mmCIF file of C-alpha atoms in Angstrom:
data_model
loop_
_atom_site.group_PDB
_atom_site.id
_atom_site.type_symbol
_atom_site.label_atom_id
_atom_site.label_comp_id
_atom_site.label_asym_id
_atom_site.label_seq_id
_atom_site.Cartn_x
_atom_site.Cartn_y
_atom_site.Cartn_z
ATOM 1 C CA MET I 1 -15.721 11.514 -7.677
ATOM 2 C CA ALA I 2 -18.606 9.346 -6.504
ATOM 3 C CA GLU I 3 -21.045 12.184 -7.235
ATOM 4 C CA ILE I 4 -19.744 12.515 -10.781
ATOM 5 C CA VAL I 5 -20.127 8.774 -11.363
ATOM 6 C CA GLU I 6 -23.697 8.992 -10.026
ATOM 7 C CA ASP I 7 -24.439 11.932 -12.350
ATOM 8 C CA PHE I 8 -23.294 9.905 -15.369
ATOM 9 C CA GLN I 9 -25.179 6.797 -14.290
ATOM 10 C CA ALA I 10 -28.387 8.783 -13.747
ATOM 11 C CA LEU I 11 -28.448 9.864 -17.396
ATOM 12 C CA PRO I 12 -29.699 7.837 -20.324
ATOM 13 C CA GLU I 13 -26.785 6.381 -22.255
ATOM 14 C CA ARG I 14 -27.113 8.800 -25.184
ATOM 15 C CA GLU I 15 -26.849 11.849 -22.884
ATOM 16 C CA ARG I 16 -23.672 10.722 -21.113
ATOM 17 C CA LEU I 17 -21.454 11.803 -23.996
ATOM 18 C CA GLN I 18 -22.950 15.297 -23.800
ATOM 19 C CA LEU I 19 -22.104 15.467 -20.087
ATOM 20 C CA LEU I 20 -18.552 14.352 -20.883
ATOM 21 C CA LEU I 21 -18.272 17.180 -23.418
ATOM 22 C CA GLU I 22 -19.457 19.638 -20.755
ATOM 23 C CA PHE I 23 -16.594 18.487 -18.528
ATOM 24 C CA SER I 24 -14.189 19.202 -21.401
ATOM 25 C CA GLN I 25 -15.208 22.855 -21.284
ATOM 26 C CA GLY I 26 -14.556 23.033 -17.540
ATOM 27 C CA LEU I 27 -10.925 21.886 -17.664
ATOM 28 C CA ARG I 28 -8.964 24.552 -15.798
ATOM 29 C CA PRO I 29 -6.018 26.298 -17.465
ATOM 30 C CA LEU I 30 -2.550 25.259 -16.374
ATOM 31 C CA PRO I 31 -0.832 27.219 -13.615
ATOM 32 C CA PRO I 32 1.805 29.655 -14.951
ATOM 33 C CA GLU I 33 4.721 27.389 -14.003
ATOM 34 C CA PHE I 34 3.444 24.719 -16.433
ATOM 35 C CA GLU I 35 2.004 26.902 -19.206
ATOM 36 C CA GLY I 36 4.338 26.413 -22.165
ATOM 37 C CA HIS I 37 6.447 23.948 -20.158
ATOM 38 C CA LEU I 38 4.875 20.568 -20.795
ATOM 39 C CA GLU I 39 8.289 18.973 -20.283
ATOM 40 C CA LYS I 40 7.691 19.538 -16.546
ATOM 41 C CA MET I 41 4.615 17.302 -16.752
ATOM 42 C CA GLU I 42 4.132 13.602 -17.438
ATOM 43 C CA ARG I 43 2.817 12.546 -20.825
ATOM 44 C CA VAL I 44 -0.032 10.025 -20.785
ATOM 45 C CA ASP I 45 1.063 7.629 -23.524
ATOM 46 C CA GLU I 46 -2.200 5.668 -23.366
ATOM 47 C CA CYS I 47 -4.035 8.690 -24.797
ATOM 48 C CA GLN I 48 -4.267 9.086 -28.560
ATOM 49 C CA SER I 49 -4.026 12.860 -28.116
ATOM 50 C CA PRO I 50 -1.087 14.604 -26.450
ATOM 51 C CA VAL I 51 -2.163 14.714 -22.798
ATOM 52 C CA PHE I 52 0.153 15.830 -20.016
ATOM 53 C CA LEU I 53 -0.542 15.879 -16.306
ATOM 54 C CA THR I 54 1.013 16.556 -12.967
ATOM 55 C CA VAL I 55 -0.211 16.215 -9.417
ATOM 56 C CA ASP I 56 0.472 18.397 -6.410
ATOM 57 C CA VAL I 57 -0.165 17.069 -2.926
ATOM 58 C CA ASP I 58 -0.245 19.972 -0.493
ATOM 59 C CA GLY I 59 0.733 20.073 3.172
ATOM 60 C CA SER I 60 -2.696 18.877 4.276
ATOM 61 C CA SER I 61 -2.433 15.869 1.912
ATOM 62 C CA ALA I 62 -4.997 17.299 -0.535
ATOM 63 C CA VAL I 63 -4.556 16.365 -4.202
ATOM 64 C CA HIS I 64 -4.524 18.968 -6.993
ATOM 65 C CA LEU I 65 -4.462 17.759 -10.598
ATOM 66 C CA HIS I 66 -3.190 19.862 -13.507
ATOM 67 C CA VAL I 67 -3.858 18.618 -17.041
ATOM 68 C CA SER I 68 -3.083 19.763 -20.552
ATOM 69 C CA ALA I 69 -5.316 18.246 -23.230
ATOM 70 C CA PRO I 70 -5.870 19.717 -26.706
ATOM 71 C CA PRO I 71 -9.179 21.442 -27.483
ATOM 72 C CA GLU I 72 -9.503 19.385 -30.680
ATOM 73 C CA ALA I 73 -9.834 16.236 -28.524
ATOM 74 C CA PRO I 74 -13.051 16.981 -26.597
ATOM 75 C CA THR I 75 -13.651 13.469 -25.250
ATOM 76 C CA THR I 76 -10.091 13.283 -23.945
ATOM 77 C CA ARG I 77 -10.462 16.751 -22.422
ATOM 78 C CA GLY I 78 -13.752 15.581 -20.940
ATOM 79 C CA PHE I 79 -12.081 12.634 -19.235
ATOM 80 C CA ALA I 80 -9.374 14.967 -17.947
ATOM 81 C CA GLY I 81 -12.067 17.354 -16.693
ATOM 82 C CA VAL I 82 -13.884 14.549 -14.901
ATOM 83 C CA LEU I 83 -10.695 13.515 -13.133
ATOM 84 C CA GLN I 84 -9.678 17.081 -12.343
ATOM 85 C CA GLU I 85 -13.038 17.971 -10.824
ATOM 86 C CA GLY I 86 -13.582 14.596 -9.178
ATOM 87 C CA LEU I 87 -10.178 14.431 -7.499
ATOM 88 C CA GLU I 88 -9.646 18.095 -6.631
ATOM 89 C CA GLY I 89 -8.934 18.515 -2.946
ATOM 90 C CA LEU I 90 -9.456 14.876 -2.018
ATOM 91 C CA PRO I 91 -7.085 13.434 0.558
ATOM 92 C CA ALA I 92 -4.227 11.521 -1.058
ATOM 93 C CA GLN I 93 -5.297 8.234 0.520
ATOM 94 C CA VAL I 94 -8.816 8.572 -0.910
ATOM 95 C CA VAL I 95 -7.344 9.039 -4.386
ATOM 96 C CA LEU I 96 -5.100 6.011 -3.913
ATOM 97 C CA ASP I 97 -8.093 3.942 -2.762
ATOM 98 C CA LEU I 98 -10.198 4.692 -5.855
ATOM 99 C CA PRO I 99 -11.054 1.483 -7.680
ATOM 100 C CA ALA I 100 -9.182 0.989 -10.940
ATOM 101 C CA ASP I 101 -12.493 0.645 -12.817
ATOM 102 C CA VAL I 102 -13.909 4.005 -11.716
ATOM 103 C CA CYS I 103 -13.534 5.286 -15.290
ATOM 104 C CA HIS I 104 -15.695 2.463 -16.600
ATOM 105 C CA ARG I 105 -18.401 3.242 -14.047
ATOM 106 C CA LEU I 106 -19.265 6.361 -16.034
ATOM 107 C CA GLY I 107 -21.058 4.096 -18.506
ATOM 108 C CA LEU I 108 -19.404 5.472 -21.633
ATOM 109 C CA GLU I 109 -18.107 2.237 -23.165
ATOM 110 C CA ARG I 110 -20.633 2.319 -26.005
ATOM 111 C CA ALA I 111 -20.287 6.068 -26.593
ATOM 112 C CA VAL I 112 -16.495 6.267 -26.938
ATOM 113 C CA SER I 113 -13.863 3.942 -28.327
ATOM 114 C CA PRO I 114 -11.991 1.431 -26.171
ATOM 115 C CA LEU I 115 -8.797 3.385 -26.927
ATOM 116 C CA ARG I 116 -10.296 6.499 -25.360
ATOM 117 C CA MET I 117 -11.397 4.506 -22.300
ATOM 118 C CA ARG I 118 -7.844 3.169 -22.050
ATOM 119 C CA GLY I 119 -6.624 6.763 -22.096
ATOM 120 C CA MET I 120 -8.753 7.757 -19.123
ATOM 121 C CA THR I 121 -7.677 4.660 -17.219
ATOM 122 C CA GLY I 122 -4.074 5.610 -18.031
ATOM 123 C CA MET I 123 -4.626 9.126 -16.699
ATOM 124 C CA LEU I 124 -5.946 7.775 -13.411
ATOM 125 C CA ALA I 125 -3.082 5.291 -13.093
ATOM 126 C CA ARG I 126 -0.527 8.084 -13.580
ATOM 127 C CA VAL I 127 -2.310 10.304 -11.065
ATOM 128 C CA LYS I 128 -2.219 7.512 -8.486
ATOM 129 C CA ARG I 129 1.459 6.842 -9.172
ATOM 130 C CA GLN I 130 2.326 10.496 -8.755
ATOM 131 C CA VAL I 131 0.312 10.678 -5.527
ATOM 132 C CA ARG I 132 2.166 7.617 -4.197
ATOM 133 C CA VAL I 133 5.508 9.222 -5.021
ATOM 134 C CA ALA I 134 4.499 12.566 -3.484
ATOM 135 C CA THR I 135 3.294 10.987 -0.251
ATOM 136 C CA ALA I 136 6.244 8.622 0.107
ATOM 137 C CA THR I 137 8.694 11.456 0.733
#
């Protein structure tokens, strides 16, 4: 995740939105058990678009994020893509230790609306909550 933040910060402000849109194209498809079964996932109410996510923590404590975000919401999909790529395979404790403002460190506040930033922050909060639940059992 730190590398992704550095990539955003290294770009001029006007190019950061383009990088976010590139992440939207890299969002992985849902695994078969969730495809067409969004009721098995958690809705992110902070997002303006219908975004659903779920987290798997495997036996080695590695985090795997699955997200459904509509193609007609590219900035939201971009945020989901950033989180999916940035968190994939990280140890659960590393995910839990991420600072709450990591989404704001991308430097997109002037490129996207505050509501969209709130959506990404909401996604991260739900991921952390699900990781806490998964590792508590």
